Tab-separated table of C-alpha atoms in Angstrom:
chain	number	residue	atom	x	y	z
A	1	MET	CA	-31.121	35.598	7.382
A	2	LYS	CA	-29.678	32.653	7.956
A	3	SER	CA	-26.783	34.787	9.915
A	4	LEU	CA	-29.745	36.209	12.272
A	5	LEU	CA	-31.131	32.694	12.652
A	6	ILE	CA	-27.775	31.735	14.159
A	7	SER	CA	-26.990	34.775	16.137
A	8	ILE	CA	-30.842	34.206	18.120
A	9	LEU	CA	-29.561	30.562	18.784
A	10	PHE	CA	-26.810	31.610	19.977
A	11	PHE	CA	-27.514	34.310	22.363
A	12	TYR	CA	-30.380	31.568	23.511
A	13	SER	CA	-27.393	29.070	24.372
A	14	LEU	CA	-25.889	31.855	26.314
A	15	ASN	CA	-28.881	32.605	28.437
A	16	GLY	CA	-28.429	28.860	29.018
A	17	VAL	CA	-25.170	28.853	30.755
A	18	ALA	CA	-26.045	30.957	32.624
A	19	ASP	CA	-28.871	28.943	34.054
A	20	GLU	CA	-26.579	26.348	34.391
A	21	LYS	CA	-25.176	27.304	37.822
A	22	SER	CA	-28.658	28.387	39.121
A	23	ALA	CA	-30.212	25.196	37.953
A	24	GLU	CA	-27.392	22.857	39.862
A	25	ILE	CA	-28.517	25.102	42.883
A	26	LYS	CA	-32.436	24.313	42.621
A	27	SER	CA	-31.457	20.842	42.143
A	28	ARG	CA	-29.239	20.716	45.486
A	29	MET	CA	-31.476	22.727	47.428
A	30	SER	CA	-34.211	19.660	46.700
A	31	ASP	CA	-31.660	17.260	48.084
A	32	CYS	CA	-31.145	19.264	51.668
A	33	ASP	CA	-34.663	18.844	51.783
A	34	GLU	CA	-35.157	15.223	51.683
A	35	VAL	CA	-32.876	15.064	54.508
A	36	THR	CA	-34.224	13.986	58.177
A	37	SER	CA	-32.320	15.037	60.894
A	38	TYR	CA	-31.290	18.457	62.106
A	39	SER	CA	-28.210	18.417	62.207
A	40	ASP	CA	-27.481	16.204	58.317
A	41	ILE	CA	-30.790	19.632	57.257
A	42	GLU	CA	-28.059	22.298	58.975
A	43	VAL	CA	-25.171	20.802	57.125
A	44	CYS	CA	-26.704	20.581	54.096
A	45	TYR	CA	-27.648	23.905	54.057
A	46	LEU	CA	-24.596	24.875	55.243
A	47	LYS	CA	-22.694	23.460	52.226
A	48	LEU	CA	-25.123	24.638	49.886
A	49	ASN	CA	-24.658	28.357	50.963
A	50	THR	CA	-21.329	28.164	50.552
A	51	GLN	CA	-21.665	26.667	46.906
A	52	THR	CA	-24.535	29.476	46.280
A	53	ASP	CA	-22.722	32.141	47.444
A	54	LYS	CA	-19.617	31.415	45.713
A	55	TYR	CA	-21.784	31.300	42.208
A	56	LEU	CA	-23.196	34.561	43.113
A	57	ASN	CA	-19.881	35.867	43.841
A	58	SER	CA	-18.779	34.664	40.288
A	59	GLU	CA	-21.796	36.159	38.757
A	60	TYR	CA	-21.487	39.725	40.489
A	61	ALA	CA	-17.340	39.516	39.516
A	62	GLU	CA	-18.364	39.111	35.771
A	63	LEU	CA	-20.881	42.070	36.036
A	64	ILE	CA	-18.356	44.164	37.683
A	65	ASN	CA	-15.582	43.065	34.891
A	66	TYR	CA	-18.214	44.567	32.247
A	67	LEU	CA	-19.582	47.153	34.226
A	68	ASP	CA	-15.940	48.719	34.418
A	69	LYS	CA	-15.317	48.895	30.641
A	70	LEU	CA	-17.733	51.061	30.391
A	71	GLU	CA	-17.035	54.722	29.540
A	72	ASN	CA	-19.791	55.750	32.512
A	73	LYS	CA	-18.763	54.267	35.769
A	74	LEU	CA	-21.812	55.337	37.397
A	75	HIS	CA	-23.776	51.807	36.344
A	76	LYS	CA	-20.177	50.049	38.341
A	77	GLN	CA	-21.044	52.284	41.625
A	78	ARG	CA	-24.624	51.436	41.562
A	79	LEU	CA	-24.375	47.919	41.198
A	80	ILE	CA	-21.632	47.925	44.382
A	81	GLU	CA	-23.736	49.990	46.045
A	82	ALA	CA	-26.876	47.511	45.702
A	83	GLN	CA	-24.928	44.924	46.149
A	84	ARG	CA	-24.052	46.014	49.574
A	85	ALA	CA	-27.256	46.966	50.270
A	86	TRP	CA	-28.629	43.888	49.278
A	87	ILE	CA	-26.340	42.014	51.769
A	88	LYS	CA	-27.509	43.556	54.653
A	89	PHE	CA	-31.152	43.349	53.899
A	90	ARG	CA	-30.490	39.909	53.522
A	91	ASP	CA	-28.830	39.452	56.659
A	92	SER	CA	-30.958	41.095	58.477
A	93	ASP	CA	-34.274	39.828	57.195
A	94	CYS	CA	-33.515	36.494	57.612
A	95	LEU	CA	-31.856	37.221	61.525
A	96	PHE	CA	-35.583	38.468	61.975
A	97	TYR	CA	-36.775	35.682	60.056
A	98	SER	CA	-34.626	32.827	61.914
A	99	ASP	CA	-34.849	33.844	65.715
A	100	ASN	CA	-31.217	32.845	65.538
A	101	GLN	CA	-31.929	28.864	64.816
A	102	PRO	CA	-29.198	27.820	62.701
A	103	VAL	CA	-31.261	26.015	60.530
A	104	ARG	CA	-33.718	28.507	59.617
A	105	MET	CA	-31.297	30.701	59.165
A	106	TYR	CA	-29.328	28.837	56.942
A	107	GLN	CA	-32.679	28.060	54.889
A	108	CYS	CA	-33.273	32.216	54.299
A	109	LEU	CA	-29.675	32.302	53.634
A	110	GLN	CA	-30.468	29.998	50.835
A	111	SER	CA	-33.074	31.431	49.608
A	112	LYS	CA	-32.333	35.028	49.484
A	113	THR	CA	-28.587	34.205	47.776
A	114	PHE	CA	-30.160	31.899	45.367
A	115	GLN	CA	-33.007	34.881	44.386
A	116	ARG	CA	-29.975	36.884	44.000
A	117	LEU	CA	-28.126	34.642	41.709
A	118	LYS	CA	-31.033	34.295	39.380
A	119	GLU	CA	-31.187	38.380	39.388
A	120	LEU	CA	-27.938	38.593	38.849
A	121	GLU	CA	-27.367	35.603	35.971
A	122	ASN	CA	-30.310	37.581	34.278
A	123	MET	CA	-28.035	40.420	33.930
A	124	ASN	CA	-25.441	38.169	32.600
A	125	THR	CA	-27.540	38.362	29.500
A	126	PRO	CA	-25.889	38.868	26.337
A	127	PHE	CA	-29.797	40.770	25.757
A	128	ALA	CA	-28.997	42.779	29.679
A	129	MET	CA	-25.244	42.639	29.585
A	130	GLY	CA	-25.255	44.496	33.029
A	131	CYS	CA	-28.064	46.173	33.698
A	132	ASN	CA	-31.094	47.759	32.373
A	133	GLY	CA	-29.936	50.425	30.569
A	134	CYS	CA	-27.003	50.933	30.381
A	135	GLY	CA	-24.874	52.211	27.371
A	136	VAL	CA	-23.456	49.322	25.465
A	137	LEU	CA	-19.673	48.790	25.617
A	138	GLY	CA	-17.585	51.553	23.899
A	139	SER	CA	-20.416	54.126	24.505
């Protein structure tokens, strides 16, 4: 019973670690909302997008690395295809939304990239490692 409790606490602590990246970004997003000049808002979101994209790429690489170890490579290929499609959607949707206004573009990119970061973080938890329905490592 004691070992079960320790295992549960361990899994929950790992989930908290994964959310640290998005929690940091969420905190910095509110900083950008407090900036008042247009050029400062633009710079703030540009820097924030760079950091969010870095975290997103890190989460993605971790998932790809995990899925590459599975015997069935179909899950890895599906994630690659999904990520490519998501990038095209994000960019097209933000271009439509922003009407080529830089601050609106950066805000849109930030919002969508942050949302995707949260999705990938959730896939990187011990309970969903890699995807929904994937076989466990070695199966």
